[in-house]
Each structure stands twice: as structure tokens, then as C-alpha cells.
CSV table of C-alpha atoms in Angstrom, one decimal:
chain,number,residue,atom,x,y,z
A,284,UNK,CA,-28.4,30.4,-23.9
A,285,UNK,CA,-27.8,26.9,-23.5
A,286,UNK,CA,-25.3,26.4,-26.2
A,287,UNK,CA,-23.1,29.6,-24.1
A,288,UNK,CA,-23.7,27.5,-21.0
A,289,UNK,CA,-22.5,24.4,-22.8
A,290,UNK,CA,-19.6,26.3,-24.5
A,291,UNK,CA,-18.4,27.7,-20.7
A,292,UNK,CA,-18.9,24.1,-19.5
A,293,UNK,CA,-16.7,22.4,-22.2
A,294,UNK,CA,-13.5,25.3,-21.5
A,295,UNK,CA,-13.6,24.6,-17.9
A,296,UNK,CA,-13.5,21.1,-18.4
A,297,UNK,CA,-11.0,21.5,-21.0
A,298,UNK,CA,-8.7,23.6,-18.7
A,299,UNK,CA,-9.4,20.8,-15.4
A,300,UNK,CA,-8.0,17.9,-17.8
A,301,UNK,CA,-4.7,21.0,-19.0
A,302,UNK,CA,-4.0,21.4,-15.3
A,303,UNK,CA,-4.3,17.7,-14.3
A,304,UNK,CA,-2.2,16.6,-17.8
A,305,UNK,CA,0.6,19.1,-16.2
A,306,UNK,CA,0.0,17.8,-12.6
A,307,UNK,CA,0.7,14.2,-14.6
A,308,UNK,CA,4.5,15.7,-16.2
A,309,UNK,CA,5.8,17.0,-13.5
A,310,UNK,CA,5.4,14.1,-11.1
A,311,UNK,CA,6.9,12.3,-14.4
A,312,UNK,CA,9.6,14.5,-14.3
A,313,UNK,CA,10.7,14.8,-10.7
A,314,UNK,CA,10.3,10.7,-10.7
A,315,UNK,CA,13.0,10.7,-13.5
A,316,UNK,CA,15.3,13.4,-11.9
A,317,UNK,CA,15.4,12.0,-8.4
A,318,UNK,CA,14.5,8.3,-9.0
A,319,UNK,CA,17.5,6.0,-7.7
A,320,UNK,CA,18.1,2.0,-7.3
A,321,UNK,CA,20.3,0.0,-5.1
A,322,UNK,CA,20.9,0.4,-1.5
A,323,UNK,CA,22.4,3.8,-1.9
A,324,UNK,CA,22.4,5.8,1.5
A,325,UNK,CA,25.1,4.4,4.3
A,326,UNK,CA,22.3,4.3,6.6
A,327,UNK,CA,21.0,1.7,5.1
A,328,UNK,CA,23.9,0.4,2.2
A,329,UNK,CA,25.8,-3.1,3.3
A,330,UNK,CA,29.0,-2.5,2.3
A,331,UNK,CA,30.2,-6.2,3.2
A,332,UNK,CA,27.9,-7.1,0.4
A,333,UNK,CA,29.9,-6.8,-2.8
A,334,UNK,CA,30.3,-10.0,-4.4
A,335,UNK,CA,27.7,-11.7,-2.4
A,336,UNK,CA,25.4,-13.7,-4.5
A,337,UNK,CA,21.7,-13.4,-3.1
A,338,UNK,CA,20.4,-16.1,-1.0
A,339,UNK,CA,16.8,-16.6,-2.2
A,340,UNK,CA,15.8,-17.6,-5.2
A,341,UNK,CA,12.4,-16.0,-6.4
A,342,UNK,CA,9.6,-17.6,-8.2
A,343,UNK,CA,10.9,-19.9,-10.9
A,344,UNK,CA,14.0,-18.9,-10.7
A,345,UNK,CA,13.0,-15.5,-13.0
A,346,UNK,CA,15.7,-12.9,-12.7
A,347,UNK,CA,13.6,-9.8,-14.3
A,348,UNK,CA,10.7,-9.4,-11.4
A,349,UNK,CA,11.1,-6.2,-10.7
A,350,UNK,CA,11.9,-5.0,-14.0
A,351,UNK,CA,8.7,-6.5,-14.9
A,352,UNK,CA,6.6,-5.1,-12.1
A,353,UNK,CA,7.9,-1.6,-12.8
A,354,UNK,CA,6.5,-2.0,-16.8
A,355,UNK,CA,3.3,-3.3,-15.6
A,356,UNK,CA,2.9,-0.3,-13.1
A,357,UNK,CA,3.6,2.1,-15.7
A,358,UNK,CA,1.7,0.5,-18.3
A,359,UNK,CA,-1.3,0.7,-15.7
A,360,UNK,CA,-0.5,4.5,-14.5
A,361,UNK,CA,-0.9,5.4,-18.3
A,362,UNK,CA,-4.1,3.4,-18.6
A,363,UNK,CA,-5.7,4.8,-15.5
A,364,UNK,CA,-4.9,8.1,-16.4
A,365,UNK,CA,-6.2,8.3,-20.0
A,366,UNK,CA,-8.9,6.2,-18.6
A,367,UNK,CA,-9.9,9.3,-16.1
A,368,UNK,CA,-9.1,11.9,-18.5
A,369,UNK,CA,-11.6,10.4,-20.9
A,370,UNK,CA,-14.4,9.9,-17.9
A,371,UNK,CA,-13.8,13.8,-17.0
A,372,UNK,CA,-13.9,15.1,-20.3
A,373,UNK,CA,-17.8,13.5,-20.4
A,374,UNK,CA,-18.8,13.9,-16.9
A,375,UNK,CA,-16.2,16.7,-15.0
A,376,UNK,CA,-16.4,15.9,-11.3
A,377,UNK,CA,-17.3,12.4,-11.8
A,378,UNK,CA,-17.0,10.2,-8.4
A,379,UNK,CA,-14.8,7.3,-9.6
A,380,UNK,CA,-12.1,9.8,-11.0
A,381,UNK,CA,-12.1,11.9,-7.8
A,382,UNK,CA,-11.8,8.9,-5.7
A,383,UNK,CA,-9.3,7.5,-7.8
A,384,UNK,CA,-7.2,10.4,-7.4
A,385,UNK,CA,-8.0,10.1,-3.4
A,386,UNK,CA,-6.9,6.6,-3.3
A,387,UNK,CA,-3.8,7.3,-4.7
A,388,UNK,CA,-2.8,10.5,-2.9
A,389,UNK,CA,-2.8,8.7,0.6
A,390,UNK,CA,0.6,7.4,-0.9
A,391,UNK,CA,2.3,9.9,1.0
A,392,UNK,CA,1.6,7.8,4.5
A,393,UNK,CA,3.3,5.2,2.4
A,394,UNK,CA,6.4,5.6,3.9
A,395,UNK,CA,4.9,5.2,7.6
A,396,UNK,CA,2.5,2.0,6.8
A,397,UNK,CA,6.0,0.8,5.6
A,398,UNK,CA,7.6,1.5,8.8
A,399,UNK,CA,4.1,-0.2,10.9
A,400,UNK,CA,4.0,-3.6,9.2
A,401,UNK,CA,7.9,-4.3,8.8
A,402,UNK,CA,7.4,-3.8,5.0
A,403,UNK,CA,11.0,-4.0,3.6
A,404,UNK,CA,11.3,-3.5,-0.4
A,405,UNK,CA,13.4,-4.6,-2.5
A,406,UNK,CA,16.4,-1.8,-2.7
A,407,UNK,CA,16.9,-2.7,-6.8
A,408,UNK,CA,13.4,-0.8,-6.8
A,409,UNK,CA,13.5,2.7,-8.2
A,410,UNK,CA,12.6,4.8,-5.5
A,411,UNK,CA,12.8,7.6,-4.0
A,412,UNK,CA,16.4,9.3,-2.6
A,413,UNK,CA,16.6,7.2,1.0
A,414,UNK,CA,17.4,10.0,3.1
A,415,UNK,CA,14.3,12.6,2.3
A,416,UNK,CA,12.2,13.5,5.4
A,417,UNK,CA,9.5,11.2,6.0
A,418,UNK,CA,10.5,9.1,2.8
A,419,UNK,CA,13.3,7.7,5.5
A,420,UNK,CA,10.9,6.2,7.5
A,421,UNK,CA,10.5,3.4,5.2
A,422,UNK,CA,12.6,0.5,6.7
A,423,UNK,CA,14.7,0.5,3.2
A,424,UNK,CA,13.3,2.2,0.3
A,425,UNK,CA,10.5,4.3,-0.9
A,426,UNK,CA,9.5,2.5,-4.5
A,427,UNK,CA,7.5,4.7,-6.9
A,428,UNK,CA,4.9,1.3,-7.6
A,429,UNK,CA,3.6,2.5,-4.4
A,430,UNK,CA,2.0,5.3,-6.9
A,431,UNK,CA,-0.8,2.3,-7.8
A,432,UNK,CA,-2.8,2.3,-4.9
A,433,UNK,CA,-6.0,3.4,-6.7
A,434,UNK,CA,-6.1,0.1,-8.4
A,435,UNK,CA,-5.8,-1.6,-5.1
A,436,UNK,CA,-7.7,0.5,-2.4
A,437,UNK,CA,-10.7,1.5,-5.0
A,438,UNK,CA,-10.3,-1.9,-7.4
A,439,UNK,CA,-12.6,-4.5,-5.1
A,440,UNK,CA,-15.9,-1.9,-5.1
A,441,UNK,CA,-16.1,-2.9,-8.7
A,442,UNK,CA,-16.8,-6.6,-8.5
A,443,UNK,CA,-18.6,-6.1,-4.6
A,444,UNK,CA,-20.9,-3.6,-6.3
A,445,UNK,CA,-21.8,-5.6,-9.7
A,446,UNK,CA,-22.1,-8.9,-7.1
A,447,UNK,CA,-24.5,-6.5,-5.0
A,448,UNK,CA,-26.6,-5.5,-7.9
A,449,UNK,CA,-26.9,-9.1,-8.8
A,450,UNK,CA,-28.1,-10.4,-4.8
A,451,UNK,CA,-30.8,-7.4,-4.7
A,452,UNK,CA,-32.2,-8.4,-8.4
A,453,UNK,CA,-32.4,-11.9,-7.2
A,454,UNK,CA,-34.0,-10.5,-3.8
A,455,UNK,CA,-37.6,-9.0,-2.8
A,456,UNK,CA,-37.5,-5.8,-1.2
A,457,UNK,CA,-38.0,-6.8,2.1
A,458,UNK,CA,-34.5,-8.7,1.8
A,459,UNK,CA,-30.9,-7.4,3.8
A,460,UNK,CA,-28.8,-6.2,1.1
A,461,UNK,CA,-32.1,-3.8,0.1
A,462,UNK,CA,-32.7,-3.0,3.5
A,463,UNK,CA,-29.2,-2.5,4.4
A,464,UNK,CA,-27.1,-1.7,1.2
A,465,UNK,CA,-24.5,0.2,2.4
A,466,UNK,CA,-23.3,-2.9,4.9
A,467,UNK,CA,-23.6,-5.3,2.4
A,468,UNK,CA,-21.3,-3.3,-0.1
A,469,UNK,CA,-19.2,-3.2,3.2
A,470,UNK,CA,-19.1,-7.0,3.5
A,471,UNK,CA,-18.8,-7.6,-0.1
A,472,UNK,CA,-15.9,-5.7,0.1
A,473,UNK,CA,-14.4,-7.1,2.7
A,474,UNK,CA,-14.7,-10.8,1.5
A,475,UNK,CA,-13.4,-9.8,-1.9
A,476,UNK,CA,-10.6,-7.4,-0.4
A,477,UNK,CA,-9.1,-10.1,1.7
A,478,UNK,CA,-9.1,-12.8,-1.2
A,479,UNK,CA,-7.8,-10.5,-3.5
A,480,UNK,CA,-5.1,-9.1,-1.4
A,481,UNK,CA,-3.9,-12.3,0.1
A,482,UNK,CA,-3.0,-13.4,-3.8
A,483,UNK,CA,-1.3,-10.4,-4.8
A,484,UNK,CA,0.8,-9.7,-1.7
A,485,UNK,CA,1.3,-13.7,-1.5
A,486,UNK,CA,2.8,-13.3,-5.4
A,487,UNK,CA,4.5,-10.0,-5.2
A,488,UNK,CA,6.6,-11.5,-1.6
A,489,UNK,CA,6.9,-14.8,-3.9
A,490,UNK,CA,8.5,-12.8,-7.0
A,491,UNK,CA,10.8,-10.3,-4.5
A,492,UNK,CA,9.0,-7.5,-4.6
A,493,UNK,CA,9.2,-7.2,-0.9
A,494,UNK,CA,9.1,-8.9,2.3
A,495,UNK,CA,7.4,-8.5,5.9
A,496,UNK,CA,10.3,-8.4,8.0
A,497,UNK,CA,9.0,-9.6,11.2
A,498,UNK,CA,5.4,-11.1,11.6
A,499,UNK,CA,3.4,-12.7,14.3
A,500,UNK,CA,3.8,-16.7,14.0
A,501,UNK,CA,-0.5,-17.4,14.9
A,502,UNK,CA,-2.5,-16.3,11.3
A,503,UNK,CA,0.6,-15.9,9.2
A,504,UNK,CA,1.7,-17.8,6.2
A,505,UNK,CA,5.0,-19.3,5.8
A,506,UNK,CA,6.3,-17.5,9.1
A,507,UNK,CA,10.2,-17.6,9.4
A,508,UNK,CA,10.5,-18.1,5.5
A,509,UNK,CA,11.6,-15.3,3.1
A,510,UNK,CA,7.8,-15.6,1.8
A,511,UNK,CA,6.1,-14.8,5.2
A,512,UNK,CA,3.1,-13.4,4.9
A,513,UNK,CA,0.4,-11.7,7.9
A,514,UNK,CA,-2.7,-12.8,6.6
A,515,UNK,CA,-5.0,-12.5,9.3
A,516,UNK,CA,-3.6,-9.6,10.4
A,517,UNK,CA,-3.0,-7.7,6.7
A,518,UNK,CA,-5.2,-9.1,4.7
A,519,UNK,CA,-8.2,-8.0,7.1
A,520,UNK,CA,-7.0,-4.8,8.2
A,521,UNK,CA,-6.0,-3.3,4.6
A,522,UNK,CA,-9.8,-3.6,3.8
A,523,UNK,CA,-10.1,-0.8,6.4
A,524,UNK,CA,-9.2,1.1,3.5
A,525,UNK,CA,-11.3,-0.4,0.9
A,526,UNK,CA,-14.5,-0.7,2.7
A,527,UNK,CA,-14.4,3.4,3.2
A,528,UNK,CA,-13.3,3.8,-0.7
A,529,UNK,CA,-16.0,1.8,-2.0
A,530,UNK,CA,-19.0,2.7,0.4
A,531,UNK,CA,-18.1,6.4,-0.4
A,532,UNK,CA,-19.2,5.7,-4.0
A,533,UNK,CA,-22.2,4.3,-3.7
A,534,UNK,CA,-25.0,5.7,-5.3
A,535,UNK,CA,-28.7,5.9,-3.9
A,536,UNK,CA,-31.7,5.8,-6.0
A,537,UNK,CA,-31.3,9.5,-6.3
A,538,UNK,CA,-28.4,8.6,-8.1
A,539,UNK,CA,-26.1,10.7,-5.6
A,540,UNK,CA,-23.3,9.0,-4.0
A,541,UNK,CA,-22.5,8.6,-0.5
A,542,UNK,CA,-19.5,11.2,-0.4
A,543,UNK,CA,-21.7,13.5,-2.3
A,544,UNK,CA,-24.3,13.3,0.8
A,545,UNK,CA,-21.6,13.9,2.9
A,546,UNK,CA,-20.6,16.6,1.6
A,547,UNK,CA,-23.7,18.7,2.1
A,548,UNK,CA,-22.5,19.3,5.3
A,549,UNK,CA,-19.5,21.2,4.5
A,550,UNK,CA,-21.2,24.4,3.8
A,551,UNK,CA,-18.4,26.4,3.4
A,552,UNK,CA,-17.9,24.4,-0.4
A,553,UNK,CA,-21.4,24.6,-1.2
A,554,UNK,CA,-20.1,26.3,-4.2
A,555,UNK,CA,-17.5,24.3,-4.9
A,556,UNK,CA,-19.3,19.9,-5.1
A,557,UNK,CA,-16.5,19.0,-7.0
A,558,UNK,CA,-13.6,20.2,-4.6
A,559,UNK,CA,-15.9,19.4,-1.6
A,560,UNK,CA,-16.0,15.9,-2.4
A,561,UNK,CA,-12.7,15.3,-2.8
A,562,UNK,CA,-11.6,16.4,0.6
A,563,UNK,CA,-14.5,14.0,2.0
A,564,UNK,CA,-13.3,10.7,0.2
A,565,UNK,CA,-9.5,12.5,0.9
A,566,UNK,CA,-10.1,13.2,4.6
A,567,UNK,CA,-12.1,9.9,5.3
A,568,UNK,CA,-8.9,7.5,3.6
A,569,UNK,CA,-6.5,9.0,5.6
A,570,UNK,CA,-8.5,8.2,8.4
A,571,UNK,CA,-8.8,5.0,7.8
A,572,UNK,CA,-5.4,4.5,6.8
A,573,UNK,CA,-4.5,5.9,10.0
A,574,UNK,CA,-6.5,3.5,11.9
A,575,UNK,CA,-4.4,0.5,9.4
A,576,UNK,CA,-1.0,1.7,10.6
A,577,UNK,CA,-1.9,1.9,14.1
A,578,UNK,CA,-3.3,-1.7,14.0
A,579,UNK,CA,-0.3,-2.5,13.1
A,580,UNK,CA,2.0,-0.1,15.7
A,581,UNK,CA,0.2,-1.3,18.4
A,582,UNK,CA,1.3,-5.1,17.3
A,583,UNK,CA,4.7,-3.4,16.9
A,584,UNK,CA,4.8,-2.2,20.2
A,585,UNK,CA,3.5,-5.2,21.5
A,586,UNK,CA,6.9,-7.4,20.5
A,587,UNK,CA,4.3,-10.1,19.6
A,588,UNK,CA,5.8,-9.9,15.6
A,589,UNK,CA,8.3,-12.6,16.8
A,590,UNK,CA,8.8,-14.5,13.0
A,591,UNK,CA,11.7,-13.0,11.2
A,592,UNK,CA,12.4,-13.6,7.1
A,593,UNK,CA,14.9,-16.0,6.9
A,594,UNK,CA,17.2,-15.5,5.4
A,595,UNK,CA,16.9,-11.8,4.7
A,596,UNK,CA,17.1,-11.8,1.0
A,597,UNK,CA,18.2,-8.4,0.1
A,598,UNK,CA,22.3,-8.2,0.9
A,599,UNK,CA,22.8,-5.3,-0.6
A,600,UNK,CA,21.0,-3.6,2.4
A,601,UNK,CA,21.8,-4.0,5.9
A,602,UNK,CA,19.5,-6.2,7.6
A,603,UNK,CA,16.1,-4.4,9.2
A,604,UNK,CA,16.2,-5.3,12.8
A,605,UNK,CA,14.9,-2.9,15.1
A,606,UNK,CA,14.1,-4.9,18.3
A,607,UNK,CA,17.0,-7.5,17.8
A,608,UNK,CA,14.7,-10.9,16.9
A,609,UNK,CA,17.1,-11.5,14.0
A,610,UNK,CA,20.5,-11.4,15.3
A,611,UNK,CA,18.8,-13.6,18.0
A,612,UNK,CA,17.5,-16.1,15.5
A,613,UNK,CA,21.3,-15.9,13.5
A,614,UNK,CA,21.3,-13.6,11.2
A,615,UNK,CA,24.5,-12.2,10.0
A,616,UNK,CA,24.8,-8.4,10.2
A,617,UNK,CA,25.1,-5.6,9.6
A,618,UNK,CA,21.9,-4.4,11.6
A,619,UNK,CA,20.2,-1.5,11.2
A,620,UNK,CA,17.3,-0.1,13.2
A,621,UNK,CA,15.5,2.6,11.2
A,622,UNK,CA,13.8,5.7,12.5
A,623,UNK,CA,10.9,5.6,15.5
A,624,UNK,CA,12.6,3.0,17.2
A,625,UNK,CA,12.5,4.2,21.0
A,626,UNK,CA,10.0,6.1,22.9
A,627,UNK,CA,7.5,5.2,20.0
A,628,UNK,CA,7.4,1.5,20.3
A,629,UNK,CA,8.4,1.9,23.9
A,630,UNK,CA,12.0,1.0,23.8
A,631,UNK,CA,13.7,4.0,25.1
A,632,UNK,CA,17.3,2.8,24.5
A,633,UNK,CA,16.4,1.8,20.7
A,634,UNK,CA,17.2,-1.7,20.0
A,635,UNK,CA,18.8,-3.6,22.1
A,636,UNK,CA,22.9,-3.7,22.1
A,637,UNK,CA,23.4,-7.5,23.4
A,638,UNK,CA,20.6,-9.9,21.3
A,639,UNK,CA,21.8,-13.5,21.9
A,640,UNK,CA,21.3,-16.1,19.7
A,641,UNK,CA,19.0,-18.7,20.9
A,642,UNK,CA,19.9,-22.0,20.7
A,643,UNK,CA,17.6,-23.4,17.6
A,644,UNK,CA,18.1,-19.7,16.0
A,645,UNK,CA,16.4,-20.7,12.5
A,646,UNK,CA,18.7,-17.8,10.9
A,647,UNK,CA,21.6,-19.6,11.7
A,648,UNK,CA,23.3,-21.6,8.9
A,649,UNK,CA,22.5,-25.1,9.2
A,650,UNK,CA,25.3,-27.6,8.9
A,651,UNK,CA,25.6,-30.2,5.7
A,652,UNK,CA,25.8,-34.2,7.3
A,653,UNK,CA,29.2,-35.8,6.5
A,654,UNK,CA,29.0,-38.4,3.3
């Protein structure tokens, strides 16, 4: 009887890793049918740009960034994915592989936590076509990188979790992270989130990746520089995301995790754990991912993002400026607005149509002294 049990268990598992394996070739596929690069669509293409050298220079001067950011996603991708194929195959429904696959399908509010921040990527990305619904709200492109979020949103319960471990068997029993685990994971997280976010966004701006377009001066990094960087405001608000995706796999001494507690409630996927689960972690990241991008709305709609990029670095592309700050500060055009640029950050014209430049405008090219 067992070994029949054992024998059924094995084919399902064998057809779950078939059907993900084909899930895995045809994203390949469409990725390599539809990917483009360069500033493609007129909407957002600078046509004035032909010839134009580019006026930043990235991290030492290296020429290859993206190129080499690309390899090192796909090279990851692969790894992750053979890395959760092999966990499945041993334990099917395991909680790390479904929140991995969580954690990265909340990818497709990329485009709009593009659009909240005034993330602007680099158009020599491969991406996707810059006029598909939704994909257009990005203020430029759509990159595929985006596809490694899992590393990023579920990366930092690794390290909070082994540093948790290590505080309670240091700890009596009577001590906070026993008593309150679950909140100590939480500020684990968040501590190790920030740090580890501030470095990687502060090297992938650094290296071209991409920029913030527009920031608010107080708690940013380098404001009014190609390199700015939100740090109070990003660097704490992304963990809103991590926190959730690590808590949710915590396990008890029952050796349960939290999303699998959860998930008791549903009782219309009592027979289904594995699927159940899923749509917890699922459901709960988009919430909180939600709750990221409208942070970052509201500070939108508040016009308080006053530091512009400058220069812009991307000619190719016109130059993302919804609310007018950078032909004020001297920017050369062409401008571009994007999409949800009225009613939605409560300008009901759009962006402005007169934007003048202020009189220390730190776009504005400054003048070489005589000999």
C-alpha cells in the first residue's frame, strides 16, 4: 500500500515540475519574440538624439553595465529555477518554492511601482514592447530584470531568520525574540532589508541601470545628481514587502509556517494546501505592494519630489517630466509626461504648458570661466 501511495506521489510531483518546466519555456519564448531595446515607441523615442554622445559617465567609466546585468539575471533565473525544481521534486508544496514563485509573480504591478517612484530605466534594456497596456505605465521601459524580484523581496528572511535563531539560542525563554518571534523576524527584516537595498539600488543607479527621476531633497542621497537616490523614503517602504514575505514563512514549533496557518481559514481549499497557500503569500504581497506604491503616489501627489536627475542621462528617450520641475531647473527637451498624469496626481490639465526656468536652475549648462 505504501509503495502505490509513494508511486502516485512521485507522478504527481513529476507532472507539477512537467507543467512548471513548460510554464518556464514559454515565458522564455514570448521574452525572445517580443523582447526590444532602445527607445523605440515615438511616445517616448527622442528623435533629436542621434549623434548625441551620453552625458553621464557610469561607474568607472565601464561601457558593458547593462549587458552585464542582463547575464547575471539570467544566470540567477536559471539557478533559482533548478534550485526550486530540485526542492519540489523532494518536498512538492514546499513553502520557500511557493513563495518564491509569489514574490516574483507581483512583477506584474511592476510597471505601476515604476510609474509611483519616478523609476526611469535605462531604454538599452531589453524590455518589453513600450506601448502594451499597463506595460505603458512605466515612465520609459518595462525591463525583463524586473523578473528577479524573488531574490530581492524573499532574499533578506534568509540571513533575519539564521540571525533570529542565533539571538533565541543565546536567550532564556523568557526573552523578546521567544516571546515575540514573529516581530523580531519582522525587525530583523527590516534592518537587513534597508541595508541591503540601499547598496544594491545605490550600485545599480551608480552603474545606469536606472534612475529616480524626481525625489524629495530631505532623506535622499545625492539629490539633483544623475545618482539620486530616496533612501528614507525607498529603502524603508520596500521592506513593506519583505517583512510580509519572510514572516509568511516562518515556521512554529509545529513546524507549520505562518501562511500555512493562514490558510486554514480558507475552507473552500481545504483540499487543495498546496494551491491554498499560494494565493495567501500571493494575495498578502500584493497587498503590501499596494500599500508601497501608494506611499509613494501619495508623495507624488503631494509635489514634495522636487530633486530632478541632472542631467538626465538617457538621450535616446525624451526626458520624464510630468509635473514640469525639469524644464524649470533647465533641462533641454523634449518632454514627455507619461500616463496618469491628471486627475490621479490631481493635476487635471496634465503637466503644466508654461514651466519657467528658475534662476539657479541646476539643469541648466553652466558656463566654462575665460582663461
Amino acid at each position: 500500500m505504501s509503495n502505490r501511495v509513494n508511486a502516485a506521489l512521485s507522478n504527481k510531483s513529476s507532472v507539477t515540475t512537467w507543467v512548471w518546466s513548460l510554464i518556464g519555456i514559454t515565458i522564455i519564448y514570448l521574452i525572445a519574440h517580443f523582447s526590444v531595446m532602445g527607445a523605440v515607441s515615438p511616445r517616448i523615442s527622442n528623435p533629436e538624439a542621434v549623434g548625441i554622445p551620453r552625458p553621464v559617465e557610469f561607474l568607472f567609466g565601464f561601457k558593458y553595465w547593462v549587458e552585464f546585468h542582463e547575464f547575471f539575471t539570467v544566470v540567477a533565473m536559471v539557478a533559482l529555477f533548478v534550485g526550486c525544481v530540485s526542492v519540489w521534486r523532494r518536498t512538492p508544496g514546499h513553502p520557500y518554492v511557493l513563495m518564491a514563485i509569489a514574490s516574483t509573480a507581483i512583477v506584474w504591478q511592476d510597471p505601476i511601482m515604476n510609474w509611483a517612484p519616478y523609476a526611469v530605466y535605462n531604454p538599452q534594456l531589453w524590455h518589453w514592447p513600450e506601448d502594451w497596456p499597463l506595460i505603458n505605465m512605466s515612465p520609459t521601459v518595462e525591463p525583463f530584470i524586473v523578473v528577479g524580484y524573488a531574490l530581492f523581496y524573499f532574499g533578506p528572511f534568509f540571513p533575519a531568520v539564521a540571525l533570529l535563531k542565533r539571538l533565541q539560542a543565546r536567550s532564556t525563554m523568557d526573552a523578546f525574540v521567544w516571546r515575540k518571534p514573529l516581530v523580531s523576524l519582522a525587525l530583523l527584516i527590516l534592518v537587513i532589508g534597508f541595508v541591503m537595498d540601499m547598496m544594491l539600488e545605490v550600485s545599480l543607479i551608480r552603474t545606469g541601470l536606472y534612475i529616480y527621476s524626481q525625489v524629495i531633497p530631505f532623506g535622499s542621497l545625492f539629490p539633483n545628481t544623475p545618482f539620486q537616490f530616496p533612501l528614507i523614503w525607498e529603502s524603508a517602504l520596500v521592506t513593506l514587502v519583505m517583512i510580509p514575505a519572510g514572516v509568511l514563512c516562518y515556521r512554529d514549533d509545529t513546524g507549520r509556517t505562518v501562511a500555512e496557518k493562514l490558510t486554514q481559514r480558507l475552507r473552500f481549499l481545504q483540499s487543495r494546501p498546496t494551491l491554498a497557500t499560494f494565493l495567501v503569500m500571493f494575495g498578502i504581497l500584493n497587498i503590501a505592494y499596494f500599500m508601497y506604491g501608494a506611499a509613494f503616489a501619495a508623495i507624488r501627489v503631494s509635489g514634495a519630489a522636487t530633486a530632478v536627475a541632472c542631467p538626465y542621462p538617457f538621450p535616446e528617450a525624451k526626458v520624464y517630466d510630468p509635473q514640469g520641475y525639469y524644464e524649470s531647473e533647465g533641462q533641454p527637451g523634449p518632454f514627455f509626461e507619461g500616463y496618469w498624469n491628471k486627475i490621479t496626481i490631481g493635476q487635471p490639465d496634465g503637466r503644466p504648458k508654461v514651466n519657467p526656468i528658475k534662476p539657479d536652475a541646476v539643469c541648466s549648462p553652466k558656463e566654462k570661466p575665460n582663461a
